Amino acid sequence: MTRIGVFDSGLGGLTVLRELAKTNKSQYFYFGDSLRVPYGGRSEEELRRFSADIVDFLEKFDIDYYVIACNTLSVTVTDFLREKYDKKFIPITELALKASEKYQGKFLVLGTKTTINSHFYKNNLEKNPRNTVYEVAASKLVDLIEADKKDDKKLNEYIDSYIKIANDKKIENILLACTHYPIIRENIERRLDYKANIIDPAIFLSQSLESASDDLDINIFMSKKTPATENLIPKLMDFPYKLNYLKEGL
Ligand code: DGL
C-alpha cells in the first residue's frame, strides 16, 4: 500500500488529509506540530529545522512520498527538503496555483505573513494579464483556530477586517492560501456580502492524485494534546483514524 506523509504546523493540514482520504485510499501518516504552531512569521532557519524534524520522524514509516500540507512551509522549505531527502515532496502551493488557473479576474489571497510576504501567488497569478491579485496576511486566524476559538466573536471581527477589501471591491475569487482556513470557511462565506468563488486547494489536490489501494489507513501524530486537537480532530475527520500524541515533542 502506498504510504503518504502529510504534514503541517498543526490542525490545518487535516483539511488536506480529509480531502485526500475521500478520493485516495492509501496509508496516511499525518504530522501536526501543535506544540510549535504557528509557523507563519518564523525565520527560514526555524522552518527548515522544524520541517526536517517532522520528516525525520515520518521517515521511520517508510514513506513513499510527502504532501507539504502547509503553504508557509511550501513557500520556504520545499527546495531545502527536496535537496535533503531523496523523496518526492508535493507542496500544496503548486496545487493551489493549478486550482486557481480555472478562475480569472480579481483574486484575494489570504495567507500567513510568511506566505503573503513571499508573493508566491501574486507573482504567479499575475502572469495572466487578466488577473489582479490582492494579498492579505490574515495573521490572527491560526492562533484562534488552534486555541479552539472557532466560534469566538473576535474571530469574526478579524475575518471582517481581512475580507473588507473583498467586500469593497467584490473580488470574484478568494484563495484560501493557508490550510487552516477551510476550517473556518463557513465563517468567511457568511461574512462576505456577495458570492465569491472560494478556492480550497485541498479539493483540487485530492482530485489530481490517483487512488493507490483498496484500503484506507490513517495515522495522525500531533506533537501536543490541546483542547482544539481533542475537539476538532473528530469533527474534521470523517474516517476512522489512529491518533497519537508525542509525549516529549520531536
Ligand atoms: N496551515 C499553515 C499554512 O498553510 C500554517 C499556519 C501557521 O502555522 O501559521 O500556511
mmCIF file of C-alpha atoms and ligand atoms in Angstrom:
data_model
loop_
_atom_site.group_PDB
_atom_site.id
_atom_site.type_symbol
_atom_site.label_atom_id
_atom_site.label_comp_id
_atom_site.label_asym_id
_atom_site.label_seq_id
_atom_site.Cartn_x
_atom_site.Cartn_y
_atom_site.Cartn_z
ATOM 1 C CA MET A 1 0.000 0.000 0.000
ATOM 2 C CA THR A 2 1.337 3.469 -0.831
ATOM 3 C CA ARG A 3 2.468 5.334 2.258
ATOM 4 C CA ILE A 4 1.889 9.053 2.092
ATOM 5 C CA GLY A 5 3.312 11.508 4.607
ATOM 6 C CA VAL A 6 1.288 14.680 5.140
ATOM 7 C CA PHE A 7 2.369 17.474 7.466
ATOM 8 C CA ASP A 8 1.541 20.924 8.722
ATOM 9 C CA SER A 9 2.177 23.173 11.706
ATOM 10 C CA GLY A 10 -0.909 21.876 13.484
ATOM 11 C CA LEU A 11 -4.512 21.079 12.627
ATOM 12 C CA GLY A 12 -4.681 22.890 9.281
ATOM 13 C CA GLY A 13 -3.252 20.095 7.169
ATOM 14 C CA LEU A 14 -6.088 17.847 8.330
ATOM 15 C CA THR A 15 -8.278 19.757 5.887
ATOM 16 C CA VAL A 16 -5.919 18.402 3.209
ATOM 17 C CA LEU A 17 -5.788 14.889 4.650
ATOM 18 C CA ARG A 18 -9.592 14.812 4.860
ATOM 19 C CA GLU A 19 -9.930 15.583 1.145
ATOM 20 C CA LEU A 20 -7.188 13.134 0.208
ATOM 21 C CA ALA A 21 -8.837 10.363 2.192
ATOM 22 C CA LYS A 22 -12.146 10.952 0.408
ATOM 23 C CA THR A 23 -10.706 10.138 -3.005
ATOM 24 C CA ASN A 24 -7.460 8.230 -2.472
ATOM 25 C CA LYS A 25 -7.327 5.094 -0.424
ATOM 26 C CA SER A 26 -3.796 4.767 0.897
ATOM 27 C CA GLN A 27 -1.895 4.569 4.129
ATOM 28 C CA TYR A 28 -1.517 8.073 5.548
ATOM 29 C CA PHE A 29 0.872 9.327 8.194
ATOM 30 C CA TYR A 30 -0.045 12.839 9.266
ATOM 31 C CA PHE A 31 2.113 15.003 11.461
ATOM 32 C CA GLY A 32 0.750 18.188 13.049
ATOM 33 C CA ASP A 33 3.169 20.254 15.102
ATOM 34 C CA SER A 34 0.618 21.515 17.621
ATOM 35 C CA LEU A 35 3.460 22.137 20.073
ATOM 36 C CA ARG A 36 5.187 24.737 17.890
ATOM 37 C CA VAL A 37 2.275 26.191 15.927
ATOM 38 C CA PRO A 38 2.104 28.831 14.430
ATOM 39 C CA TYR A 39 4.744 28.556 11.724
ATOM 40 C CA GLY A 40 3.709 31.776 9.987
ATOM 41 C CA GLY A 41 6.155 34.595 10.793
ATOM 42 C CA ARG A 42 9.026 32.295 11.855
ATOM 43 C CA SER A 43 12.521 32.510 10.373
ATOM 44 C CA GLU A 44 13.539 30.346 7.443
ATOM 45 C CA GLU A 45 16.171 28.693 9.645
ATOM 46 C CA GLU A 46 13.493 27.621 12.147
ATOM 47 C CA LEU A 47 11.181 26.372 9.426
ATOM 48 C CA ARG A 48 13.998 24.297 7.909
ATOM 49 C CA ARG A 49 14.750 22.781 11.301
ATOM 50 C CA PHE A 50 11.095 22.097 12.146
ATOM 51 C CA SER A 51 10.327 20.554 8.777
ATOM 52 C CA ALA A 52 13.430 18.337 8.951
ATOM 53 C CA ASP A 53 12.367 17.208 12.454
ATOM 54 C CA ILE A 54 8.984 16.225 11.074
ATOM 55 C CA VAL A 55 10.328 14.429 8.009
ATOM 56 C CA ASP A 56 12.938 12.595 10.108
ATOM 57 C CA PHE A 57 10.089 11.408 12.327
ATOM 58 C CA LEU A 58 7.896 10.313 9.411
ATOM 59 C CA GLU A 59 10.760 8.604 7.574
ATOM 60 C CA LYS A 60 10.510 5.814 10.175
ATOM 61 C CA PHE A 61 7.304 4.753 8.436
ATOM 62 C CA ASP A 62 8.965 4.176 5.105
ATOM 63 C CA ILE A 63 7.029 6.942 3.372
ATOM 64 C CA ASP A 64 6.754 6.799 -0.431
ATOM 65 C CA TYR A 65 6.095 10.499 -0.903
ATOM 66 C CA TYR A 66 5.096 13.597 1.008
ATOM 67 C CA VAL A 67 2.426 16.254 0.756
ATOM 68 C CA ILE A 68 3.521 19.524 2.342
ATOM 69 C CA ALA A 69 0.058 20.482 3.602
ATOM 70 C CA CYS A 70 1.191 23.924 4.705
ATOM 71 C CA ASN A 71 1.562 26.984 2.490
ATOM 72 C CA THR A 72 4.050 28.596 4.855
ATOM 73 C CA LEU A 73 6.397 25.602 4.645
ATOM 74 C CA SER A 74 5.759 25.146 0.931
ATOM 75 C CA VAL A 75 6.976 28.649 0.041
ATOM 76 C CA THR A 76 10.036 28.478 2.299
ATOM 77 C CA VAL A 77 11.412 24.930 2.568
ATOM 78 C CA THR A 78 10.310 22.898 -0.471
ATOM 79 C CA ASP A 79 13.716 23.183 -2.196
ATOM 80 C CA PHE A 80 15.514 22.515 1.073
ATOM 81 C CA LEU A 81 13.516 19.307 1.691
ATOM 82 C CA ARG A 82 13.915 18.114 -1.885
ATOM 83 C CA GLU A 83 17.676 18.509 -1.582
ATOM 84 C CA LYS A 84 17.937 16.938 1.844
ATOM 85 C CA TYR A 85 15.786 13.857 1.259
ATOM 86 C CA ASP A 86 15.667 11.550 -1.695
ATOM 87 C CA LYS A 87 11.860 11.658 -1.754
ATOM 88 C CA LYS A 88 9.123 13.332 -3.701
ATOM 89 C CA PHE A 89 7.538 16.348 -1.985
ATOM 90 C CA ILE A 90 4.284 17.840 -3.275
ATOM 91 C CA PRO A 91 3.852 21.379 -1.943
ATOM 92 C CA ILE A 92 0.238 22.474 -1.537
ATOM 93 C CA THR A 93 1.155 25.776 -3.221
ATOM 94 C CA GLU A 94 1.760 24.050 -6.571
ATOM 95 C CA LEU A 95 -1.706 22.551 -6.457
ATOM 96 C CA ALA A 96 -3.201 25.815 -5.277
ATOM 97 C CA LEU A 97 -1.838 27.531 -8.371
ATOM 98 C CA LYS A 98 -3.272 24.837 -10.607
ATOM 99 C CA ALA A 99 -6.594 25.058 -8.785
ATOM 100 C CA SER A 100 -6.626 28.827 -9.373
ATOM 101 C CA GLU A 101 -5.927 28.550 -13.093
ATOM 102 C CA LYS A 102 -9.540 27.868 -13.916
ATOM 103 C CA TYR A 103 -10.525 31.232 -12.459
ATOM 104 C CA GLN A 104 -9.511 34.679 -13.571
ATOM 105 C CA GLY A 105 -10.037 38.322 -12.758
ATOM 106 C CA LYS A 106 -9.593 39.665 -9.275
ATOM 107 C CA PHE A 107 -8.172 37.400 -6.549
ATOM 108 C CA LEU A 108 -7.854 37.869 -2.835
ATOM 109 C CA VAL A 109 -5.104 35.682 -1.393
ATOM 110 C CA LEU A 110 -5.483 35.065 2.334
ATOM 111 C CA GLY A 111 -2.436 33.521 3.991
ATOM 112 C CA THR A 112 0.067 33.780 6.793
ATOM 113 C CA LYS A 113 2.536 36.651 6.928
ATOM 114 C CA THR A 114 5.280 34.387 5.541
ATOM 115 C CA THR A 115 3.163 33.203 2.609
ATOM 116 C CA ILE A 116 1.981 36.710 1.768
ATOM 117 C CA ASN A 117 5.474 38.232 2.076
ATOM 118 C CA SER A 118 6.803 35.642 -0.387
ATOM 119 C CA HIS A 119 4.331 36.988 -3.004
ATOM 120 C CA PHE A 120 4.329 33.481 -4.454
ATOM 121 C CA TYR A 121 0.690 33.666 -5.523
ATOM 122 C CA LYS A 122 0.712 37.282 -6.687
ATOM 123 C CA ASN A 123 3.827 36.767 -8.814
ATOM 124 C CA ASN A 124 2.461 33.625 -10.402
ATOM 125 C CA LEU A 125 -1.207 34.506 -10.839
ATOM 126 C CA GLU A 126 -0.418 37.911 -12.327
ATOM 127 C CA LYS A 127 1.495 36.225 -15.157
ATOM 128 C CA ASN A 128 -2.008 36.093 -16.606
ATOM 129 C CA PRO A 129 -2.616 39.739 -17.601
ATOM 130 C CA ARG A 130 -6.323 39.368 -16.851
ATOM 131 C CA ASN A 131 -5.611 38.791 -13.171
ATOM 132 C CA THR A 132 -5.205 41.314 -10.386
ATOM 133 C CA VAL A 133 -4.141 39.858 -7.065
ATOM 134 C CA TYR A 134 -4.736 41.439 -3.669
ATOM 135 C CA GLU A 135 -2.900 39.910 -0.734
ATOM 136 C CA VAL A 136 -3.860 39.966 2.935
ATOM 137 C CA ALA A 137 -1.859 38.440 5.786
ATOM 138 C CA ALA A 138 -4.626 37.056 7.973
ATOM 139 C CA SER A 139 -2.168 36.567 10.805
ATOM 140 C CA LYS A 140 -4.533 36.218 13.766
ATOM 141 C CA LEU A 141 -6.664 33.359 12.487
ATOM 142 C CA VAL A 142 -4.362 30.368 13.015
ATOM 143 C CA ASP A 143 -3.825 31.109 16.722
ATOM 144 C CA LEU A 144 -7.568 31.378 17.329
ATOM 145 C CA ILE A 145 -8.299 28.130 15.482
ATOM 146 C CA GLU A 146 -5.547 26.302 17.382
ATOM 147 C CA ALA A 147 -6.892 27.762 20.645
ATOM 148 C CA ASP A 148 -10.298 26.221 19.840
ATOM 149 C CA LYS A 149 -11.834 29.690 19.449
ATOM 150 C CA LYS A 150 -13.548 28.907 16.164
ATOM 151 C CA ASP A 151 -16.841 30.308 17.383
ATOM 152 C CA ASP A 152 -15.384 33.325 19.128
ATOM 153 C CA LYS A 153 -16.678 36.817 18.330
ATOM 154 C CA LYS A 154 -13.083 38.001 17.946
ATOM 155 C CA LEU A 155 -12.502 35.544 15.100
ATOM 156 C CA ASN A 156 -15.358 37.023 13.085
ATOM 157 C CA GLU A 157 -14.083 40.530 13.780
ATOM 158 C CA TYR A 158 -10.684 39.597 12.383
ATOM 159 C CA ILE A 159 -12.281 37.923 9.377
ATOM 160 C CA ASP A 160 -14.284 41.112 8.734
ATOM 161 C CA SER A 161 -11.114 43.172 8.700
ATOM 162 C CA TYR A 162 -9.254 40.720 6.437
ATOM 163 C CA ILE A 163 -12.034 40.417 3.869
ATOM 164 C CA LYS A 164 -13.053 44.086 3.898
ATOM 165 C CA ILE A 165 -11.186 44.637 0.638
ATOM 166 C CA ALA A 166 -13.132 41.747 -0.923
ATOM 167 C CA ASN A 167 -16.463 43.188 0.183
ATOM 168 C CA ASP A 168 -15.423 46.661 -1.033
ATOM 169 C CA LYS A 169 -14.140 45.552 -4.427
ATOM 170 C CA LYS A 170 -16.348 42.480 -4.910
ATOM 171 C CA ILE A 171 -13.315 40.331 -5.587
ATOM 172 C CA GLU A 172 -14.538 37.308 -7.524
ATOM 173 C CA ASN A 173 -12.007 34.743 -6.300
ATOM 174 C CA ILE A 174 -10.783 34.128 -2.781
ATOM 175 C CA LEU A 175 -7.864 31.748 -2.415
ATOM 176 C CA LEU A 176 -7.556 30.047 0.953
ATOM 177 C CA ALA A 177 -3.745 30.062 0.972
ATOM 178 C CA CYS A 178 -3.436 28.615 4.442
ATOM 179 C CA THR A 179 -4.640 25.111 5.184
ATOM 180 C CA HIS A 180 -6.193 26.239 8.462
ATOM 181 C CA TYR A 181 -8.727 28.465 6.737
ATOM 182 C CA PRO A 182 -11.029 25.763 5.324
ATOM 183 C CA ILE A 183 -11.843 25.041 8.999
ATOM 184 C CA ILE A 184 -13.489 28.483 9.139
ATOM 185 C CA ARG A 185 -14.675 28.551 5.539
ATOM 186 C CA GLU A 186 -18.314 28.941 6.614
ATOM 187 C CA ASN A 187 -17.456 31.949 8.775
ATOM 188 C CA ILE A 188 -15.731 33.540 5.792
ATOM 189 C CA GLU A 189 -18.624 32.785 3.445
ATOM 190 C CA ARG A 190 -21.180 34.172 5.868
ATOM 191 C CA ARG A 191 -19.272 37.424 6.236
ATOM 192 C CA LEU A 192 -18.980 38.126 2.539
ATOM 193 C CA ASP A 193 -21.844 40.306 1.325
ATOM 194 C CA TYR A 194 -21.694 38.815 -2.201
ATOM 195 C CA LYS A 195 -20.995 35.391 -3.686
ATOM 196 C CA ALA A 196 -17.316 34.678 -4.358
ATOM 197 C CA ASN A 197 -15.502 31.586 -5.635
ATOM 198 C CA ILE A 198 -13.759 30.218 -2.590
ATOM 199 C CA ILE A 199 -10.753 28.202 -3.727
ATOM 200 C CA ASP A 200 -9.732 25.399 -1.387
ATOM 201 C CA PRO A 201 -6.619 23.818 -2.977
ATOM 202 C CA ALA A 202 -7.033 20.586 -0.987
ATOM 203 C CA ILE A 203 -10.081 19.621 -3.024
ATOM 204 C CA PHE A 204 -8.087 20.065 -6.220
ATOM 205 C CA LEU A 205 -5.122 18.128 -4.818
ATOM 206 C CA SER A 206 -7.256 15.144 -3.938
ATOM 207 C CA GLN A 207 -8.753 15.104 -7.429
ATOM 208 C CA SER A 208 -5.327 15.131 -9.051
ATOM 209 C CA LEU A 209 -3.881 12.101 -7.261
ATOM 210 C CA GLU A 210 -4.647 8.574 -8.333
ATOM 211 C CA SER A 211 -6.112 6.169 -5.852
ATOM 212 C CA ALA A 212 -3.393 3.743 -4.943
ATOM 213 C CA SER A 213 -5.082 0.999 -2.963
ATOM 214 C CA ASP A 214 -8.322 -0.589 -1.760
ATOM 215 C CA ASP A 215 -7.653 0.152 1.898
ATOM 216 C CA LEU A 216 -7.600 3.354 3.843
ATOM 217 C CA ASP A 217 -5.429 3.601 6.924
ATOM 218 C CA ILE A 218 -4.980 6.928 8.713
ATOM 219 C CA ASN A 219 -2.416 7.584 11.411
ATOM 220 C CA ILE A 220 -2.323 11.017 12.997
ATOM 221 C CA PHE A 221 0.583 12.226 15.117
ATOM 222 C CA MET A 222 0.326 15.511 16.995
ATOM 223 C CA SER A 223 3.210 16.952 18.964
ATOM 224 C CA LYS A 224 0.889 18.248 21.705
ATOM 225 C CA LYS A 225 -2.567 17.440 23.037
ATOM 226 C CA THR A 226 -4.662 20.612 23.251
ATOM 227 C CA PRO A 227 -8.391 21.384 23.655
ATOM 228 C CA ALA A 228 -8.500 22.089 19.914
ATOM 229 C CA THR A 229 -6.888 18.785 18.922
ATOM 230 C CA GLU A 230 -9.376 16.969 21.164
ATOM 231 C CA ASN A 231 -12.376 18.871 19.886
ATOM 232 C CA LEU A 232 -11.600 19.467 16.230
ATOM 233 C CA ILE A 233 -9.903 16.285 15.030
ATOM 234 C CA PRO A 234 -13.046 14.142 15.428
ATOM 235 C CA LYS A 235 -15.085 16.869 13.715
ATOM 236 C CA LEU A 236 -12.640 17.242 10.837
ATOM 237 C CA MET A 237 -12.065 13.571 10.127
ATOM 238 C CA ASP A 238 -14.951 11.635 8.609
ATOM 239 C CA PHE A 239 -12.888 8.440 8.522
ATOM 240 C CA PRO A 240 -11.552 6.098 11.194
ATOM 241 C CA TYR A 241 -8.076 7.078 12.324
ATOM 242 C CA LYS A 242 -5.478 6.327 14.959
ATOM 243 C CA LEU A 243 -4.449 9.381 16.956
ATOM 244 C CA ASN A 244 -1.119 9.542 18.762
ATOM 245 C CA TYR A 245 0.299 12.350 20.862
ATOM 246 C CA LEU A 246 4.056 12.624 21.160
ATOM 247 C CA LYS A 247 4.941 12.730 24.816
ATOM 248 C CA GLU A 248 8.159 14.667 24.504
ATOM 249 C CA GLY A 249 7.811 16.568 21.259
ATOM 250 C CA LEU A 250 10.068 15.651 18.368
HETATM 251 N N1 DGL B 1 -1.506 25.923 7.903
HETATM 252 C C1 DGL B 1 -0.296 26.568 7.578
HETATM 253 C C2 DGL B 1 -0.320 27.210 6.217
HETATM 254 O O1 DGL B 1 -0.949 26.673 5.337
HETATM 255 C C3 DGL B 1 0.483 27.270 8.649
HETATM 256 C C4 DGL B 1 -0.207 28.151 9.608
HETATM 257 C C5 DGL B 1 0.709 28.587 10.726
HETATM 258 O O2 DGL B 1 1.175 27.726 11.452
HETATM 259 O O3 DGL B 1 0.979 29.790 10.836
HETATM 260 O O4 DGL B 1 0.297 28.214 5.977
#
